[in-house]
Short mmCIF file of C-alpha atoms and ligand atoms in Angstrom, two decimals:
data_model
loop_
_atom_site.label_atom_id
_atom_site.label_comp_id
_atom_site.label_asym_id
_atom_site.label_seq_id
_atom_site.Cartn_x
_atom_site.Cartn_y
_atom_site.Cartn_z
CA MET G 257 -33.76 -3.07 3.97
CA LYS G 258 -32.46 -4.38 0.80
CA THR G 259 -31.59 -8.46 0.87
CA THR G 260 -28.95 -8.02 -1.87
CA MET G 261 -26.02 -5.64 -0.96
CA LYS G 262 -24.30 -5.29 -4.28
CA LEU G 263 -22.54 -1.90 -4.71
CA THR G 264 -20.06 -0.52 -2.38
CA LEU G 265 -18.73 2.91 -2.51
CA GLY G 266 -15.31 3.25 -1.50
CA ILE G 267 -13.37 6.44 -0.27
CA GLU G 268 -9.70 6.92 0.27
CA THR G 269 -8.06 9.82 1.38
CA SER G 270 -5.13 8.82 3.90
CA CYS G 271 -2.17 10.52 2.15
CA ASP G 272 -1.98 12.37 -1.22
CA GLU G 273 -4.49 10.56 -3.11
CA THR G 274 -8.45 11.73 -3.00
CA ALA G 275 -10.04 8.51 -4.47
CA ALA G 276 -13.32 7.15 -4.88
CA SER G 277 -14.70 3.71 -6.27
CA VAL G 278 -17.86 1.88 -6.93
CA VAL G 279 -16.96 -1.98 -6.76
CA ARG G 280 -19.85 -4.43 -7.40
CA TRP G 281 -19.76 -7.95 -5.14
CA GLY G 282 -16.52 -6.64 -3.58
CA ARG G 283 -14.68 -7.87 -6.77
CA GLU G 284 -15.89 -6.28 -9.73
CA VAL G 285 -14.44 -2.64 -10.28
CA LEU G 286 -17.29 -0.25 -11.98
CA SER G 287 -15.11 2.78 -11.64
CA ASN G 288 -11.61 4.01 -10.00
CA VAL G 289 -11.16 7.50 -9.90
CA VAL G 290 -7.93 8.56 -8.31
CA SER G 291 -7.00 12.56 -7.96
CA SER G 292 -3.26 12.63 -7.25
CA GLN G 293 -1.61 15.70 -5.39
CA VAL G 294 1.81 14.49 -6.45
CA ASP G 295 2.32 17.26 -8.44
CA ILE G 296 1.49 19.90 -5.56
CA HIS G 297 3.61 18.13 -2.89
CA GLN G 298 6.41 17.58 -5.36
CA ARG G 299 8.13 21.02 -4.71
CA PHE G 300 8.16 20.28 -1.16
CA GLY G 301 10.18 16.80 -1.63
CA GLY G 302 7.07 15.04 0.29
CA VAL G 303 3.49 15.24 1.26
CA VAL G 304 2.75 18.25 3.29
CA PRO G 305 -0.19 17.35 5.71
CA GLU G 306 -2.13 20.65 5.89
CA ILE G 307 -1.88 21.12 2.16
CA ALA G 308 -2.90 17.62 1.60
CA SER G 309 -5.93 18.12 3.68
CA ARG G 310 -7.21 21.10 2.21
CA LYS G 311 -6.87 19.78 -1.20
CA HIS G 312 -8.92 16.46 -0.11
CA ILE G 313 -11.56 18.81 1.05
CA GLU G 314 -11.81 20.52 -2.27
CA TRP G 315 -11.86 17.36 -4.28
CA ILE G 316 -13.46 14.68 -2.34
CA LEU G 317 -17.19 15.32 -3.34
CA PRO G 318 -16.23 15.81 -7.30
CA VAL G 319 -14.15 12.90 -7.11
CA ILE G 320 -17.03 11.05 -5.81
CA ASP G 321 -19.38 12.19 -8.22
CA GLN G 322 -17.15 11.27 -11.04
CA ALA G 323 -16.95 7.90 -9.60
CA LEU G 324 -20.72 7.42 -9.46
CA ALA G 325 -21.08 8.90 -13.06
CA GLU G 326 -18.37 6.44 -14.52
CA ALA G 327 -20.16 3.47 -12.76
CA GLY G 328 -23.23 4.72 -14.25
CA VAL G 329 -24.97 4.64 -10.75
CA ASP G 330 -26.43 7.31 -8.45
CA LEU G 331 -26.00 7.50 -4.86
CA GLN G 332 -29.11 5.78 -4.01
CA ASP G 333 -27.94 2.90 -5.69
CA ILE G 334 -24.92 2.37 -3.38
CA ASP G 335 -25.62 -0.38 -0.96
CA ILE G 336 -22.65 0.07 1.56
CA VAL G 337 -20.39 2.91 1.73
CA ALA G 338 -16.46 2.25 3.21
CA ALA G 339 -13.92 4.75 3.47
CA THR G 340 -10.52 4.41 5.08
CA TYR G 341 -10.34 5.59 8.69
CA GLY G 342 -6.45 4.87 9.42
CA PRO G 343 -3.54 4.84 9.29
CA GLY G 344 -2.61 7.74 7.67
CA LEU G 345 -2.41 11.60 7.94
CA VAL G 346 -4.98 12.60 10.58
CA GLY G 347 -6.40 15.68 8.33
CA GLY G 348 -6.86 13.81 5.14
CA LEU G 349 -8.29 10.92 6.93
CA LEU G 350 -11.08 12.97 8.56
CA VAL G 351 -12.19 14.45 5.22
CA GLY G 352 -12.77 10.84 3.54
CA LEU G 353 -14.32 9.70 6.81
CA ALA G 354 -16.75 12.64 7.16
CA ALA G 355 -17.63 12.55 3.69
CA GLY G 356 -18.25 8.67 3.73
CA LYS G 357 -20.42 8.83 7.01
CA SER G 358 -22.29 11.85 5.80
CA LEU G 359 -23.53 9.96 2.57
CA ALA G 360 -24.41 6.83 4.45
CA PHE G 361 -25.86 8.59 7.38
CA ALA G 362 -28.05 10.81 5.00
CA ASP G 363 -29.60 7.78 2.93
CA ASN G 364 -29.42 5.38 5.82
CA LYS G 365 -26.95 2.82 4.25
CA PRO G 366 -24.66 0.87 6.30
CA PHE G 367 -20.98 2.44 7.10
CA VAL G 368 -17.98 0.37 7.12
CA GLY G 369 -14.53 1.90 8.23
CA VAL G 370 -11.53 0.31 6.47
CA ASN G 371 -8.03 -0.23 7.49
CA HIS G 372 -5.62 1.18 4.53
CA ILE G 373 -3.28 -1.72 5.19
CA GLU G 374 -6.02 -4.30 4.58
CA GLY G 375 -7.33 -2.11 1.68
CA HIS G 376 -3.82 -3.02 -0.02
CA ILE G 377 -4.10 -6.61 0.61
CA TYR G 378 -7.71 -6.53 -0.92
CA ALA G 379 -6.50 -5.27 -4.25
CA ASN G 380 -5.20 -8.66 -4.93
CA VAL G 381 -8.42 -10.11 -4.06
CA LEU G 382 -9.86 -7.79 -6.71
CA ALA G 383 -7.15 -8.60 -9.26
CA HIS G 384 -6.95 -12.51 -8.59
CA PRO G 385 -10.30 -14.51 -8.06
CA ASP G 386 -7.88 -17.66 -8.04
CA ILE G 387 -6.49 -16.62 -4.41
CA GLU G 388 -6.92 -19.49 -2.09
CA PRO G 389 -5.69 -19.00 1.67
CA PRO G 390 -3.82 -19.96 3.39
CA VAL G 391 -1.35 -17.45 1.98
CA VAL G 392 1.62 -15.39 3.36
CA CYS G 393 1.23 -11.66 2.39
CA LEU G 394 3.82 -9.12 2.39
CA THR G 395 2.29 -5.67 2.59
CA VAL G 396 4.86 -3.04 2.10
CA SER G 397 4.36 0.91 1.18
CA GLY G 398 5.62 4.40 2.36
CA GLY G 399 4.02 4.12 5.76
CA HIS G 400 4.24 0.04 6.79
CA THR G 401 6.26 -3.20 6.11
CA ASP G 402 4.15 -6.08 7.53
CA LEU G 403 4.73 -9.63 6.82
CA LEU G 404 1.53 -11.63 7.76
CA TYR G 405 -0.04 -15.33 7.50
CA MET G 406 -3.35 -15.24 6.31
CA PRO G 407 -5.38 -18.48 7.30
CA GLN G 408 -8.38 -17.01 5.59
CA LEU G 409 -9.53 -13.71 4.20
CA GLY G 410 -9.92 -11.13 6.57
CA THR G 411 -7.69 -12.62 9.37
CA TYR G 412 -4.15 -11.73 9.83
CA ASP G 413 -1.42 -13.50 12.02
CA ILE G 414 1.46 -10.78 12.02
CA LEU G 415 4.67 -12.37 11.55
CA GLY G 416 6.99 -9.39 11.61
CA ARG G 417 7.05 -5.66 10.90
CA THR G 418 9.58 -3.08 10.61
CA ARG G 419 10.97 -1.88 13.60
CA ASP G 420 11.77 1.74 12.21
CA ASP G 421 11.17 2.86 8.78
CA ALA G 422 8.72 1.55 6.03
CA ALA G 423 10.55 0.23 2.96
CA GLY G 424 8.91 2.78 0.80
CA GLU G 425 9.78 5.41 3.29
CA ALA G 426 13.71 4.55 2.81
CA PHE G 427 13.27 4.87 -0.90
CA ASP G 428 11.78 8.47 -0.49
CA LYS G 429 14.38 9.60 1.80
CA ILE G 430 17.37 8.65 -0.21
CA ALA G 431 15.68 9.81 -3.39
CA ARG G 432 15.24 13.17 -1.50
CA VAL G 433 18.89 13.52 -0.80
CA LEU G 434 19.58 12.54 -4.63
CA GLY G 435 17.46 15.52 -5.29
CA LEU G 436 14.92 13.21 -7.16
CA PRO G 437 11.23 14.29 -7.01
CA TYR G 438 8.75 12.63 -4.52
CA PRO G 439 7.73 9.97 -4.69
CA GLY G 440 11.40 8.27 -4.73
CA GLY G 441 10.32 4.65 -5.24
CA PRO G 442 9.74 4.77 -8.99
CA GLN G 443 12.68 7.21 -9.51
CA ILE G 444 15.23 4.95 -7.95
CA ALA G 445 13.94 2.21 -9.76
CA LYS G 446 14.20 3.87 -13.22
CA LEU G 447 17.78 4.76 -12.43
CA ALA G 448 18.41 1.22 -11.29
CA GLU G 449 17.60 -0.13 -14.67
CA HIS G 450 20.99 0.52 -16.13
CA GLY G 451 23.08 -0.13 -12.92
CA ASP G 452 25.24 -2.95 -11.55
CA LYS G 453 23.32 -4.02 -8.22
CA TYR G 454 26.53 -5.53 -6.81
CA ALA G 455 28.53 -2.36 -7.53
CA VAL G 456 27.99 -0.55 -3.74
CA PRO G 457 28.05 -3.34 -1.06
CA MET G 458 24.78 -2.32 1.14
CA PRO G 459 23.65 -3.68 4.43
CA ARG G 460 20.72 -5.91 5.40
CA GLY G 461 18.72 -5.10 8.37
CA MET G 462 17.41 -7.76 10.80
CA ALA G 463 19.23 -10.20 8.34
CA ASP G 464 18.80 -13.37 10.87
CA ALA G 465 16.90 -15.84 8.86
CA HIS G 466 14.80 -16.74 12.12
CA SER G 467 13.26 -13.29 12.25
CA PHE G 468 10.32 -11.89 10.44
CA GLU G 469 11.09 -8.28 11.48
CA PHE G 470 12.57 -5.89 9.37
CA SER G 471 14.44 -2.64 9.89
CA PHE G 472 15.72 -0.08 7.18
CA SER G 473 17.30 2.77 9.08
CA GLY G 474 20.64 0.80 9.06
CA LEU G 475 20.62 0.85 5.26
CA LYS G 476 19.28 4.50 5.11
CA THR G 477 22.46 5.59 7.22
CA ALA G 478 24.80 3.45 5.19
CA ALA G 479 23.32 4.79 1.70
CA LEU G 480 23.98 8.62 3.24
CA ASN G 481 27.14 7.77 4.37
CA TYR G 482 27.96 6.65 1.18
CA ILE G 483 26.50 9.44 -0.73
CA ASN G 484 28.22 12.03 1.56
CA GLY G 485 31.72 10.31 1.28
CA VAL G 486 31.61 10.48 -2.53
CA ARG G 487 30.53 14.10 -2.37
CA GLN G 488 33.23 15.07 0.16
CA ARG G 489 35.76 13.35 -2.25
CA GLY G 490 34.51 15.56 -4.91
CA GLN G 491 33.73 12.64 -7.03
CA GLU G 492 30.57 12.00 -9.13
CA LEU G 493 28.24 9.55 -7.74
CA PRO G 494 27.91 6.70 -9.80
CA LEU G 495 23.99 7.28 -9.87
CA ALA G 496 22.73 4.14 -11.74
CA ASP G 497 24.96 1.75 -9.76
CA PHE G 498 24.33 3.43 -6.54
CA ALA G 499 20.57 3.31 -7.11
CA ALA G 500 20.61 -0.46 -8.47
CA SER G 501 22.63 -1.57 -5.29
CA PHE G 502 20.12 0.45 -2.63
CA GLN G 503 17.18 -1.13 -4.29
CA TRP G 504 18.45 -4.46 -4.37
CA ALA G 505 19.42 -4.41 -0.76
CA ILE G 506 15.67 -3.75 -0.02
CA VAL G 507 14.52 -6.35 -2.96
CA ASP G 508 16.83 -9.27 -1.36
CA ILE G 509 15.87 -8.68 2.41
CA LEU G 510 11.99 -8.43 1.48
CA THR G 511 12.41 -11.45 -0.66
CA GLN G 512 14.54 -13.51 1.67
CA LYS G 513 11.89 -12.94 4.65
CA THR G 514 8.83 -13.22 2.55
CA LEU G 515 10.00 -16.66 1.03
CA ALA G 516 11.32 -18.00 4.45
CA ALA G 517 7.61 -17.26 5.89
CA ALA G 518 5.97 -18.66 2.94
CA VAL G 519 8.39 -22.07 3.21
CA GLN G 520 7.76 -22.15 6.99
CA ASP G 521 4.12 -21.94 6.90
CA ARG G 522 3.84 -24.54 4.15
CA VAL G 523 1.83 -22.17 1.93
CA ASP G 524 1.85 -22.14 -1.97
CA GLN G 525 0.75 -18.56 -2.64
CA ILE G 526 2.35 -15.43 -1.65
CA LEU G 527 0.47 -12.01 -2.02
CA LEU G 528 2.47 -8.57 -2.57
CA ALA G 529 0.68 -5.66 -1.67
CA GLY G 530 1.34 -1.67 -1.18
CA GLY G 531 3.22 0.79 -3.19
CA VAL G 532 6.78 -0.85 -3.07
CA GLY G 533 4.70 -3.68 -4.43
CA ALA G 534 4.80 -1.90 -7.55
CA ASN G 535 8.44 -2.46 -7.94
CA ASN G 536 9.41 -4.41 -11.08
CA ALA G 537 12.86 -5.66 -9.83
CA PHE G 538 11.05 -6.79 -6.58
CA ARG G 539 8.07 -8.60 -8.23
CA THR G 540 10.50 -10.27 -10.87
CA HIS G 541 12.80 -11.36 -8.48
CA LEU G 542 10.32 -12.63 -5.86
CA SER G 543 8.42 -14.66 -8.18
CA ARG G 544 11.52 -16.25 -9.83
CA GLU G 545 12.65 -17.36 -6.13
CA ALA G 546 9.14 -18.26 -5.23
CA VAL G 547 8.58 -20.57 -8.24
CA LYS G 548 11.86 -22.55 -7.18
CA HIS G 549 9.64 -23.83 -4.30
CA GLY G 550 6.29 -24.21 -5.90
CA ILE G 551 5.13 -21.11 -4.61
CA ALA G 552 3.14 -18.64 -6.81
CA VAL G 553 3.20 -14.92 -6.17
CA PHE G 554 0.30 -12.60 -6.95
CA TYR G 555 0.31 -9.05 -7.03
CA PRO G 556 -1.89 -6.32 -8.22
CA PRO G 557 -2.14 -4.38 -11.43
CA LEU G 558 -0.11 -0.98 -11.28
CA ALA G 559 -3.11 1.06 -10.99
CA LEU G 560 -4.32 -1.02 -7.73
CA CYS G 561 -0.83 -1.32 -6.36
CA THR G 562 -0.42 2.17 -5.10
CA ASP G 563 -3.32 4.03 -2.99
CA ASN G 564 -6.98 3.80 -4.61
CA ALA G 565 -10.37 3.61 -3.29
CA ALA G 566 -11.46 0.24 -5.17
CA MET G 567 -9.42 -1.64 -2.75
CA ILE G 568 -11.10 0.20 0.12
CA ALA G 569 -14.49 -0.80 -1.38
CA SER G 570 -13.54 -4.37 -1.46
CA ALA G 571 -12.18 -4.82 1.82
CA GLY G 572 -15.18 -2.65 3.04
CA TYR G 573 -17.71 -5.04 1.43
CA PHE G 574 -15.98 -8.31 2.71
CA ARG G 575 -16.07 -6.28 6.31
CA TYR G 576 -19.56 -5.93 6.00
CA LEU G 577 -20.08 -9.18 4.93
CA ALA G 578 -18.24 -10.57 8.04
CA GLY G 579 -20.91 -8.54 10.28
CA ARG G 580 -18.78 -5.40 10.56
CA ARG G 581 -20.76 -2.01 10.88
CA ASP G 582 -19.40 1.01 12.20
CA PRO G 583 -21.09 3.94 14.28
CA TRP G 584 -21.44 7.62 13.08
CA ASP G 585 -18.83 8.43 15.80
CA LEU G 586 -15.95 6.13 14.43
CA ASN G 587 -12.84 8.61 14.64
CA ALA G 588 -9.98 8.60 12.33
CA LEU G 589 -6.99 6.58 13.75
CA PRO G 590 -3.51 7.71 12.16
CA GLY G 591 -1.58 5.05 13.93
CA LEU G 592 -3.90 2.22 13.27
CA ARG G 593 -2.15 -0.85 12.49
CA LEU G 594 -3.22 -4.43 10.47
CA GLY G 595 -4.92 -6.54 13.11
CA ASP G 596 -5.56 -4.02 15.46
CA ASP G 597 -9.30 -3.88 14.39
O1 KG4 X 795 0.86 2.27 -1.12
P1 KG4 X 795 1.17 3.64 -1.38
O2 KG4 X 795 0.88 4.37 -2.70
O3 KG4 X 795 1.03 4.66 0.00
C1 KG4 X 795 1.12 4.34 1.20
O4 KG4 X 795 0.35 3.56 1.68
O5 KG4 X 795 2.20 4.67 1.73
O6 KG4 X 795 2.83 3.60 -1.28
C2 KG4 X 795 3.79 4.52 -1.69
C3 KG4 X 795 5.03 4.23 -1.28
C4 KG4 X 795 6.10 5.37 -1.61
O7 KG4 X 795 7.05 5.00 -0.76
C5 KG4 X 795 6.57 5.14 -3.08
O8 KG4 X 795 8.01 5.68 -3.17
C6 KG4 X 795 6.63 3.44 -3.07
O9 KG4 X 795 5.44 3.19 -2.38
N1 KG4 X 795 6.72 3.04 -4.30
C7 KG4 X 795 7.75 2.35 -4.90
C8 KG4 X 795 7.53 2.31 -6.28
N2 KG4 X 795 6.06 2.91 -6.63
C9 KG4 X 795 5.57 3.32 -5.50
N3 KG4 X 795 8.76 2.25 -4.20
C10 KG4 X 795 9.58 1.32 -5.04
N4 KG4 X 795 9.29 1.02 -6.43
C11 KG4 X 795 8.29 1.32 -6.90
N5 KG4 X 795 8.16 1.17 -8.27
ZN1 ZN X 796 -1.35 3.04 0.78
#
């Protein structure tokens, strides 16, 4: 038994990215390999689970090999193996989980299952050594929108989550209606750059200032009705203005609630995590508003913001330090939520 557990191999396969990474001491990224299936799924307008599972099976071992090679280490040098076990698409999760457990079992290494959403939060830990809890964290992507208070790293008090769609899901669905390729968030963000965000009024879900719950289904319906109305009248959709207004509706409500939570909980740091956290307009607006309250906003660099395995290795390492070990029969949990494990 080694006394120093230095190197973690992280594995991520919850959606359409096959990813592996080696991280030292939970904070230093030695390699971060992401093999994206976006091109394959794009023609279907979204991720096709069955195709995703098959691609994960094809790519998982080469991706792990590449992560080890780029880190300049052998499998024998790895101290801890960590893999995402939920939430996500069950077929994909099973591939990464089976790979991780097998590698750990074969070499008698400890195995840790990681909650994907917690992984997104640890992308910030990787990027910013100066984070000092308590903090408020908003983690927002294609599958979830969670606002939480973290009294310390690894402890999550859920303040609110979405009651229906995740914010990223709303971006993706409306982009699809507009005929834009998957994933829709970056596409709408690009169109929005040249638009007027006040041009098309859009509703805010759960706008009550005292609630930290979110809802994006009303916004989605309003956006759909607007698009259909314009099309029925035979008019041309003002794409840039519409994209800017739609994006602003999401950015505005996410900012309002995150900031209200930070002020209420008297924290001076906010963490932004998950794919929608890659949105530039959101990062800029939240940072500008927060600074007025003396609050700093942290977000990961783009490569760590969307799905990757470095964040899984980091979260796995800190779970290990907290005493977590998982058995060989750990199963994939597609509906796992933050705080449930
Ligand atoms: O975290 P992530 O890579 O995967 C999940 O865990 O879901 O997030 C993907 C989501 C997608 O819905 C995508 O459209 C959205 O994040 N996204 C963005 C941007 N980049 C990715 N949404 C808005 N603006 C962006 N720049
Ligand atoms: Zn994710």
